[in-house]
Amino acid sequence: MNWQELLKNLENGSVRAANQDENGNWHANIEVKKGILDVFKNGTNTEFPGGFVDKDNLAVRGFSAEEGVRMVPGGTSVRPGAYVASGTVIMPPAYVNIGAYIDSGTMVDSHALVGSCAQIGKNVHLSAAVQIGGVLEPVGASPVVIEDDAFIGAGCVIVEGVVVKKGAVLAPGVRLSATIPVYDCVNERVLEKGEPIPENAIVIPGSRPASNQWGREQGLSMSCALIVKYRDEQSDASLELEEALR
């Protein structure tokens, strides 16, 4: 598959930068990521209207009304090679990078970033200023995955291949990376490094004492995340998405 075909197949969703196996685990599609890098290698820097300079084969995408994507005017860009399903809403300004996958019914709110190769499921809400990290290098690194029906609160930052499972809720300001520990206060355990945020978990920002004695003596603390409950009827009602907006 040449890079032109790859861009088309990424945009129509027939290939993805990450795939889920029969056990529900996500894995980077290395061949696809190598192909995306070939797109950059085969492009030449060129000037676009407005004073922008980018690769000539990566002019920003547009959408037709028939595609069922609502991209509101005001500074949003969707790069070629990104899949955006019918029923998606993108509020300005937002940015969707190459290789990203956004499934139907998802809301990408203002100042949100969907980074390269990030995988976003159905009926996800990415609130204002959410940052979903991208990953093109190293080529074997897995992208961030947000599964169906997750709700990501304002200002959350999710990077380094973190997986958020179906129905999980992140309160505003939660930061997740490969090195930030997640404490499950319901089941009284610490998630293993690289373990996904569980289905229907409700996560809030937290802190823990500094890891060394000097830091503790200074009263310093470090960032963590806390699972404080799992979704129930009351929390579901407060998070119900409005079909009228889609």
PDB file of C-alpha atoms in Angstrom:
ATOM      1  CA  MET A   1       0.000   0.000   0.000  1.00  0.00           C
ATOM      2  CA  ASN A   2       1.485   3.355  -1.041  1.00  0.00           C
ATOM      3  CA  TRP A   3       1.098   6.470   1.064  1.00  0.00           C
ATOM      4  CA  GLN A   4      -1.710   7.896  -1.099  1.00  0.00           C
ATOM      5  CA  GLU A   5      -3.789   4.744  -0.579  1.00  0.00           C
ATOM      6  CA  LEU A   6      -2.944   4.741   3.109  1.00  0.00           C
ATOM      7  CA  LEU A   7      -4.303   8.272   3.600  1.00  0.00           C
ATOM      8  CA  LYS A   8      -7.566   7.324   1.882  1.00  0.00           C
ATOM      9  CA  ASN A   9      -7.922   4.133   3.910  1.00  0.00           C
ATOM     10  CA  LEU A  10      -7.221   5.957   7.167  1.00  0.00           C
ATOM     11  CA  GLU A  11      -9.837   8.555   6.286  1.00  0.00           C
ATOM     12  CA  ASN A  12     -12.509   5.973   5.461  1.00  0.00           C
ATOM     13  CA  GLY A  13     -11.693   3.922   8.573  1.00  0.00           C
ATOM     14  CA  SER A  14     -10.735   0.706   6.763  1.00  0.00           C
ATOM     15  CA  VAL A  15      -7.308   0.746   8.407  1.00  0.00           C
ATOM     16  CA  ARG A  16      -6.368   2.041  11.847  1.00  0.00           C
ATOM     17  CA  ALA A  17      -3.174   2.964  13.661  1.00  0.00           C
ATOM     18  CA  ALA A  18      -4.118   0.606  16.512  1.00  0.00           C
ATOM     19  CA  ASN A  19      -6.276  -2.498  16.730  1.00  0.00           C
ATOM     20  CA  GLN A  20      -8.021  -4.342  19.548  1.00  0.00           C
ATOM     21  CA  ASP A  21      -7.461  -8.096  19.921  1.00  0.00           C
ATOM     22  CA  GLU A  22      -9.987 -10.724  20.997  1.00  0.00           C
ATOM     23  CA  ASN A  23      -9.027 -10.141  24.643  1.00  0.00           C
ATOM     24  CA  GLY A  24      -9.781  -6.434  24.463  1.00  0.00           C
ATOM     25  CA  ASN A  25      -6.124  -5.362  24.459  1.00  0.00           C
ATOM     26  CA  TRP A  26      -4.934  -2.628  22.114  1.00  0.00           C
ATOM     27  CA  HIS A  27      -1.799  -2.856  19.950  1.00  0.00           C
ATOM     28  CA  ALA A  28      -0.115  -0.371  17.650  1.00  0.00           C
ATOM     29  CA  ASN A  29      -0.349  -1.153  13.936  1.00  0.00           C
ATOM     30  CA  ILE A  30       3.322  -0.679  13.148  1.00  0.00           C
ATOM     31  CA  GLU A  31       2.927  -0.948   9.369  1.00  0.00           C
ATOM     32  CA  VAL A  32       0.328   1.819   9.390  1.00  0.00           C
ATOM     33  CA  LYS A  33       2.531   4.047  11.516  1.00  0.00           C
ATOM     34  CA  LYS A  34       5.472   3.428   9.167  1.00  0.00           C
ATOM     35  CA  GLY A  35       3.199   4.371   6.290  1.00  0.00           C
ATOM     36  CA  ILE A  36       2.244   7.629   7.992  1.00  0.00           C
ATOM     37  CA  LEU A  37       5.919   8.477   8.329  1.00  0.00           C
ATOM     38  CA  ASP A  38       6.249   7.837   4.569  1.00  0.00           C
ATOM     39  CA  VAL A  39       3.603  10.516   4.003  1.00  0.00           C
ATOM     40  CA  PHE A  40       5.898  13.062   5.646  1.00  0.00           C
ATOM     41  CA  LYS A  41       8.952  11.785   3.744  1.00  0.00           C
ATOM     42  CA  ASN A  42       7.173  12.181   0.405  1.00  0.00           C
ATOM     43  CA  GLY A  43       5.846  15.655   1.092  1.00  0.00           C
ATOM     44  CA  THR A  44       7.512  18.949   0.309  1.00  0.00           C
ATOM     45  CA  ASN A  45       7.143  22.086   2.390  1.00  0.00           C
ATOM     46  CA  THR A  46       4.850  24.509   0.626  1.00  0.00           C
ATOM     47  CA  GLU A  47       3.024  27.739   1.407  1.00  0.00           C
ATOM     48  CA  PHE A  48      -0.725  27.654   2.028  1.00  0.00           C
ATOM     49  CA  PRO A  49      -3.111  30.638   2.190  1.00  0.00           C
ATOM     50  CA  GLY A  50      -2.865  32.517   5.462  1.00  0.00           C
ATOM     51  CA  GLY A  51       0.916  32.221   5.763  1.00  0.00           C
ATOM     52  CA  PHE A  52       0.981  28.561   6.761  1.00  0.00           C
ATOM     53  CA  VAL A  53       3.741  26.204   5.666  1.00  0.00           C
ATOM     54  CA  ASP A  54       3.274  22.431   5.740  1.00  0.00           C
ATOM     55  CA  LYS A  55       3.843  19.366   3.606  1.00  0.00           C
ATOM     56  CA  ASP A  56       2.103  19.752   0.241  1.00  0.00           C
ATOM     57  CA  ASN A  57       0.365  16.375   0.644  1.00  0.00           C
ATOM     58  CA  LEU A  58      -1.111  17.299   4.040  1.00  0.00           C
ATOM     59  CA  ALA A  59      -3.461  20.167   3.255  1.00  0.00           C
ATOM     60  CA  VAL A  60      -6.217  20.314   5.903  1.00  0.00           C
ATOM     61  CA  ARG A  61      -9.381  18.305   5.284  1.00  0.00           C
ATOM     62  CA  GLY A  62     -12.829  19.612   4.548  1.00  0.00           C
ATOM     63  CA  PHE A  63     -16.183  17.844   4.968  1.00  0.00           C
ATOM     64  CA  SER A  64     -19.428  17.819   3.036  1.00  0.00           C
ATOM     65  CA  ALA A  65     -22.880  17.899   4.625  1.00  0.00           C
ATOM     66  CA  GLU A  66     -23.476  14.386   3.302  1.00  0.00           C
ATOM     67  CA  GLU A  67     -20.662  13.029   5.488  1.00  0.00           C
ATOM     68  CA  GLY A  68     -22.634  13.885   8.617  1.00  0.00           C
ATOM     69  CA  VAL A  69     -19.728  15.572  10.408  1.00  0.00           C
ATOM     70  CA  ARG A  70     -20.447  18.957  11.992  1.00  0.00           C
ATOM     71  CA  MET A  71     -17.251  21.011  12.113  1.00  0.00           C
ATOM     72  CA  VAL A  72     -18.158  24.458  13.405  1.00  0.00           C
ATOM     73  CA  PRO A  73     -16.237  27.444  11.937  1.00  0.00           C
ATOM     74  CA  GLY A  74     -13.549  29.146  13.977  1.00  0.00           C
ATOM     75  CA  GLY A  75     -10.057  27.736  13.655  1.00  0.00           C
ATOM     76  CA  THR A  76     -10.488  23.953  13.701  1.00  0.00           C
ATOM     77  CA  SER A  77      -8.204  21.776  11.581  1.00  0.00           C
ATOM     78  CA  VAL A  78      -8.484  18.103  10.703  1.00  0.00           C
ATOM     79  CA  ARG A  79      -5.418  16.705   9.016  1.00  0.00           C
ATOM     80  CA  PRO A  80      -5.526  14.202   6.139  1.00  0.00           C
ATOM     81  CA  GLY A  81      -5.357  10.588   7.258  1.00  0.00           C
ATOM     82  CA  ALA A  82      -7.738  11.140  10.184  1.00  0.00           C
ATOM     83  CA  TYR A  83     -11.022   9.237  10.352  1.00  0.00           C
ATOM     84  CA  VAL A  84     -14.007  11.247  11.569  1.00  0.00           C
ATOM     85  CA  ALA A  85     -17.288   9.309  11.641  1.00  0.00           C
ATOM     86  CA  SER A  86     -20.731  10.612  10.816  1.00  0.00           C
ATOM     87  CA  GLY A  87     -22.366  12.164  13.868  1.00  0.00           C
ATOM     88  CA  THR A  88     -19.146  13.648  15.202  1.00  0.00           C
ATOM     89  CA  VAL A  89     -19.182  17.292  16.335  1.00  0.00           C
ATOM     90  CA  ILE A  90     -15.985  19.361  16.418  1.00  0.00           C
ATOM     91  CA  MET A  91     -16.164  22.741  18.147  1.00  0.00           C
ATOM     92  CA  PRO A  92     -13.658  25.502  17.433  1.00  0.00           C
ATOM     93  CA  PRO A  93     -10.809  25.721  17.844  1.00  0.00           C
ATOM     94  CA  ALA A  94      -9.816  22.051  17.891  1.00  0.00           C
ATOM     95  CA  TYR A  95      -7.155  19.986  16.167  1.00  0.00           C
ATOM     96  CA  VAL A  96      -7.284  16.393  14.922  1.00  0.00           C
ATOM     97  CA  ASN A  97      -3.956  15.016  13.741  1.00  0.00           C
ATOM     98  CA  ILE A  98      -3.038  12.417  11.143  1.00  0.00           C
ATOM     99  CA  GLY A  99      -3.824   8.790  11.968  1.00  0.00           C
ATOM    100  CA  ALA A 100      -6.452   9.693  14.572  1.00  0.00           C
ATOM    101  CA  TYR A 101      -9.736   7.761  14.639  1.00  0.00           C
ATOM    102  CA  ILE A 102     -12.924   9.358  15.987  1.00  0.00           C
ATOM    103  CA  ASP A 103     -16.049   7.214  16.023  1.00  0.00           C
ATOM    104  CA  SER A 104     -19.688   8.252  15.685  1.00  0.00           C
ATOM    105  CA  GLY A 105     -21.530  10.440  18.171  1.00  0.00           C
ATOM    106  CA  THR A 106     -18.371  11.864  19.719  1.00  0.00           C
ATOM    107  CA  MET A 107     -18.074  15.516  20.752  1.00  0.00           C
ATOM    108  CA  VAL A 108     -14.679  17.213  20.422  1.00  0.00           C
ATOM    109  CA  ASP A 109     -15.080  20.453  22.335  1.00  0.00           C
ATOM    110  CA  SER A 110     -13.207  23.758  22.095  1.00  0.00           C
ATOM    111  CA  HIS A 111      -9.415  23.821  22.472  1.00  0.00           C
ATOM    112  CA  ALA A 112      -9.268  20.020  22.423  1.00  0.00           C
ATOM    113  CA  LEU A 113      -6.433  18.112  20.772  1.00  0.00           C
ATOM    114  CA  VAL A 114      -6.767  14.618  19.335  1.00  0.00           C
ATOM    115  CA  GLY A 115      -3.150  13.675  18.708  1.00  0.00           C
ATOM    116  CA  SER A 116      -1.673  11.575  15.939  1.00  0.00           C
ATOM    117  CA  CYS A 117      -2.950   7.970  15.882  1.00  0.00           C
ATOM    118  CA  ALA A 118      -5.183   8.463  18.966  1.00  0.00           C
ATOM    119  CA  GLN A 119      -8.222   6.183  18.936  1.00  0.00           C
ATOM    120  CA  ILE A 120     -11.513   7.666  20.171  1.00  0.00           C
ATOM    121  CA  GLY A 121     -14.637   5.471  20.441  1.00  0.00           C
ATOM    122  CA  LYS A 122     -18.352   6.043  19.978  1.00  0.00           C
ATOM    123  CA  ASN A 123     -20.314   8.611  22.002  1.00  0.00           C
ATOM    124  CA  VAL A 124     -17.235   9.954  23.756  1.00  0.00           C
ATOM    125  CA  HIS A 125     -17.273  13.484  25.152  1.00  0.00           C
ATOM    126  CA  LEU A 126     -13.921  15.291  25.013  1.00  0.00           C
ATOM    127  CA  SER A 127     -14.550  18.443  27.019  1.00  0.00           C
ATOM    128  CA  ALA A 128     -12.908  21.823  26.533  1.00  0.00           C
ATOM    129  CA  ALA A 129      -9.093  21.883  26.535  1.00  0.00           C
ATOM    130  CA  VAL A 130      -8.703  18.093  26.699  1.00  0.00           C
ATOM    131  CA  GLN A 131      -5.308  17.010  25.405  1.00  0.00           C
ATOM    132  CA  ILE A 132      -5.087  13.510  23.920  1.00  0.00           C
ATOM    133  CA  GLY A 133      -1.425  12.866  23.211  1.00  0.00           C
ATOM    134  CA  GLY A 134      -0.206  11.696  19.830  1.00  0.00           C
ATOM    135  CA  VAL A 135       2.413   9.108  18.989  1.00  0.00           C
ATOM    136  CA  LEU A 136       4.277   8.656  15.720  1.00  0.00           C
ATOM    137  CA  GLU A 137       7.656   7.823  17.202  1.00  0.00           C
ATOM    138  CA  PRO A 138       8.962   5.475  18.340  1.00  0.00           C
ATOM    139  CA  VAL A 139       7.052   3.541  15.708  1.00  0.00           C
ATOM    140  CA  GLY A 140       6.203   0.650  18.065  1.00  0.00           C
ATOM    141  CA  ALA A 141       4.679   2.852  20.752  1.00  0.00           C
ATOM    142  CA  SER A 142       0.937   2.448  21.314  1.00  0.00           C
ATOM    143  CA  PRO A 143      -1.340   5.479  21.021  1.00  0.00           C
ATOM    144  CA  VAL A 144      -3.842   6.753  23.560  1.00  0.00           C
ATOM    145  CA  VAL A 145      -7.174   4.919  23.344  1.00  0.00           C
ATOM    146  CA  ILE A 146     -10.492   6.260  24.683  1.00  0.00           C
ATOM    147  CA  GLU A 147     -13.178   3.597  24.375  1.00  0.00           C
ATOM    148  CA  ASP A 148     -16.927   3.993  23.794  1.00  0.00           C
ATOM    149  CA  ASP A 149     -19.092   6.121  26.090  1.00  0.00           C
ATOM    150  CA  ALA A 150     -16.208   7.594  28.077  1.00  0.00           C
ATOM    151  CA  PHE A 151     -16.549  11.142  29.403  1.00  0.00           C
ATOM    152  CA  ILE A 152     -13.335  13.177  29.612  1.00  0.00           C
ATOM    153  CA  GLY A 153     -13.670  16.323  31.723  1.00  0.00           C
ATOM    154  CA  ALA A 154     -12.282  19.752  30.922  1.00  0.00           C
ATOM    155  CA  GLY A 155      -8.536  20.165  30.940  1.00  0.00           C
ATOM    156  CA  CYS A 156      -7.667  16.474  31.205  1.00  0.00           C
ATOM    157  CA  VAL A 157      -4.322  15.379  29.774  1.00  0.00           C
ATOM    158  CA  ILE A 158      -3.957  11.772  28.599  1.00  0.00           C
ATOM    159  CA  VAL A 159      -0.636  10.720  27.075  1.00  0.00           C
ATOM    160  CA  GLU A 160       1.893   7.896  26.618  1.00  0.00           C
ATOM    161  CA  GLY A 161      -0.431   5.183  25.386  1.00  0.00           C
ATOM    162  CA  VAL A 162      -2.903   5.243  28.275  1.00  0.00           C
ATOM    163  CA  VAL A 163      -6.102   3.262  27.607  1.00  0.00           C
ATOM    164  CA  VAL A 164      -9.391   4.467  29.075  1.00  0.00           C
ATOM    165  CA  LYS A 165     -11.996   1.679  28.951  1.00  0.00           C
ATOM    166  CA  LYS A 166     -15.697   1.897  28.110  1.00  0.00           C
ATOM    167  CA  GLY A 167     -17.856   4.220  30.151  1.00  0.00           C
ATOM    168  CA  ALA A 168     -15.062   5.612  32.297  1.00  0.00           C
ATOM    169  CA  VAL A 169     -15.404   9.197  33.554  1.00  0.00           C
ATOM    170  CA  LEU A 170     -12.445  11.513  34.154  1.00  0.00           C
ATOM    171  CA  ALA A 171     -13.168  14.572  36.279  1.00  0.00           C
ATOM    172  CA  PRO A 172     -11.764  17.926  35.132  1.00  0.00           C
ATOM    173  CA  GLY A 173      -8.007  18.224  35.455  1.00  0.00           C
ATOM    174  CA  VAL A 174      -7.112  14.522  35.624  1.00  0.00           C
ATOM    175  CA  ARG A 175      -3.667  13.768  34.208  1.00  0.00           C
ATOM    176  CA  LEU A 176      -2.782  10.273  33.069  1.00  0.00           C
ATOM    177  CA  SER A 177       0.542   9.015  31.758  1.00  0.00           C
ATOM    178  CA  ALA A 178       2.605   5.855  31.914  1.00  0.00           C
ATOM    179  CA  THR A 179       4.256   7.009  35.155  1.00  0.00           C
ATOM    180  CA  ILE A 180       1.361   8.572  37.080  1.00  0.00           C
ATOM    181  CA  PRO A 181      -0.063   6.001  39.524  1.00  0.00           C
ATOM    182  CA  VAL A 182      -3.789   5.335  39.685  1.00  0.00           C
ATOM    183  CA  TYR A 183      -5.270   4.340  43.058  1.00  0.00           C
ATOM    184  CA  ASP A 184      -8.511   2.380  43.017  1.00  0.00           C
ATOM    185  CA  CYS A 185     -10.048   3.482  46.312  1.00  0.00           C
ATOM    186  CA  VAL A 186     -13.078   1.221  45.773  1.00  0.00           C
ATOM    187  CA  ASN A 187     -11.114  -2.012  45.399  1.00  0.00           C
ATOM    188  CA  GLU A 188      -8.196  -0.814  47.534  1.00  0.00           C
ATOM    189  CA  ARG A 189      -5.449  -1.452  45.018  1.00  0.00           C
ATOM    190  CA  VAL A 190      -2.987   0.401  42.816  1.00  0.00           C
ATOM    191  CA  LEU A 191      -3.346  -0.249  39.111  1.00  0.00           C
ATOM    192  CA  GLU A 192      -0.368  -1.971  37.541  1.00  0.00           C
ATOM    193  CA  LYS A 193       1.833   0.158  35.300  1.00  0.00           C
ATOM    194  CA  GLY A 194       0.204   0.225  31.876  1.00  0.00           C
ATOM    195  CA  GLU A 195      -3.087  -1.189  33.154  1.00  0.00           C
ATOM    196  CA  PRO A 196      -6.100   0.499  31.524  1.00  0.00           C
ATOM    197  CA  ILE A 197      -8.497   2.709  33.436  1.00  0.00           C
ATOM    198  CA  PRO A 198     -11.299   0.192  34.177  1.00  0.00           C
ATOM    199  CA  GLU A 199     -14.745   0.280  32.624  1.00  0.00           C
ATOM    200  CA  ASN A 200     -17.154   2.724  34.281  1.00  0.00           C
ATOM    201  CA  ALA A 201     -14.517   4.013  36.698  1.00  0.00           C
ATOM    202  CA  ILE A 202     -14.941   7.581  37.940  1.00  0.00           C
ATOM    203  CA  VAL A 203     -11.522   9.189  38.289  1.00  0.00           C
ATOM    204  CA  ILE A 204     -10.554  12.427  40.045  1.00  0.00           C
ATOM    205  CA  PRO A 205      -7.190  14.215  40.426  1.00  0.00           C
ATOM    206  CA  GLY A 206      -5.238  13.332  43.532  1.00  0.00           C
ATOM    207  CA  SER A 207      -1.871  13.748  45.209  1.00  0.00           C
ATOM    208  CA  ARG A 208       0.492  11.577  47.245  1.00  0.00           C
ATOM    209  CA  PRO A 209       3.514  12.345  49.421  1.00  0.00           C
ATOM    210  CA  ALA A 210       6.855  12.871  47.704  1.00  0.00           C
ATOM    211  CA  SER A 211       8.793   9.653  47.204  1.00  0.00           C
ATOM    212  CA  ASN A 212      11.937  10.620  49.154  1.00  0.00           C
ATOM    213  CA  GLN A 213      12.407  11.699  52.753  1.00  0.00           C
ATOM    214  CA  TRP A 214      13.612  15.222  51.943  1.00  0.00           C
ATOM    215  CA  GLY A 215      10.532  15.865  49.810  1.00  0.00           C
ATOM    216  CA  ARG A 216       8.261  14.599  52.557  1.00  0.00           C
ATOM    217  CA  GLU A 217      10.019  16.799  55.104  1.00  0.00           C
ATOM    218  CA  GLN A 218       9.287  19.773  52.844  1.00  0.00           C
ATOM    219  CA  GLY A 219       5.630  18.810  52.642  1.00  0.00           C
ATOM    220  CA  LEU A 220       5.861  18.170  48.903  1.00  0.00           C
ATOM    221  CA  SER A 221       3.401  15.998  47.026  1.00  0.00           C
ATOM    222  CA  MET A 222       3.226  14.306  43.633  1.00  0.00           C
ATOM    223  CA  SER A 223       0.379  13.906  41.167  1.00  0.00           C
ATOM    224  CA  CYS A 224      -1.768  10.772  41.049  1.00  0.00           C
ATOM    225  CA  ALA A 225      -5.280   9.790  40.048  1.00  0.00           C
ATOM    226  CA  LEU A 226      -7.986   8.319  42.269  1.00  0.00           C
ATOM    227  CA  ILE A 227     -10.844   6.012  41.302  1.00  0.00           C
ATOM    228  CA  VAL A 228     -13.458   7.074  43.828  1.00  0.00           C
ATOM    229  CA  LYS A 229     -16.482   5.113  42.568  1.00  0.00           C
ATOM    230  CA  TYR A 230     -17.916   3.272  39.586  1.00  0.00           C
ATOM    231  CA  ARG A 231     -20.825   4.527  37.512  1.00  0.00           C
ATOM    232  CA  ASP A 232     -24.370   3.978  38.753  1.00  0.00           C
ATOM    233  CA  GLU A 233     -27.809   5.222  37.717  1.00  0.00           C
ATOM    234  CA  GLN A 234     -27.266   8.594  39.360  1.00  0.00           C
ATOM    235  CA  SER A 235     -23.952   9.269  37.636  1.00  0.00           C
ATOM    236  CA  ASP A 236     -25.311   7.969  34.313  1.00  0.00           C
ATOM    237  CA  ALA A 237     -28.184  10.458  34.493  1.00  0.00           C
ATOM    238  CA  SER A 238     -25.822  13.376  35.114  1.00  0.00           C
ATOM    239  CA  LEU A 239     -23.688  12.403  32.106  1.00  0.00           C
ATOM    240  CA  GLU A 240     -26.430  11.670  29.580  1.00  0.00           C
ATOM    241  CA  LEU A 241     -25.467  12.999  26.159  1.00  0.00           C
ATOM    242  CA  GLU A 242     -27.891  15.158  24.204  1.00  0.00           C
ATOM    243  CA  GLU A 243     -28.829  13.700  20.836  1.00  0.00           C
ATOM    244  CA  ALA A 244     -29.955  17.135  19.650  1.00  0.00           C
ATOM    245  CA  LEU A 245     -26.325  18.256  19.613  1.00  0.00           C
ATOM    246  CA  ARG A 246     -25.184  15.467  17.290  1.00  0.00           C
TER     247      ARG A 246
END
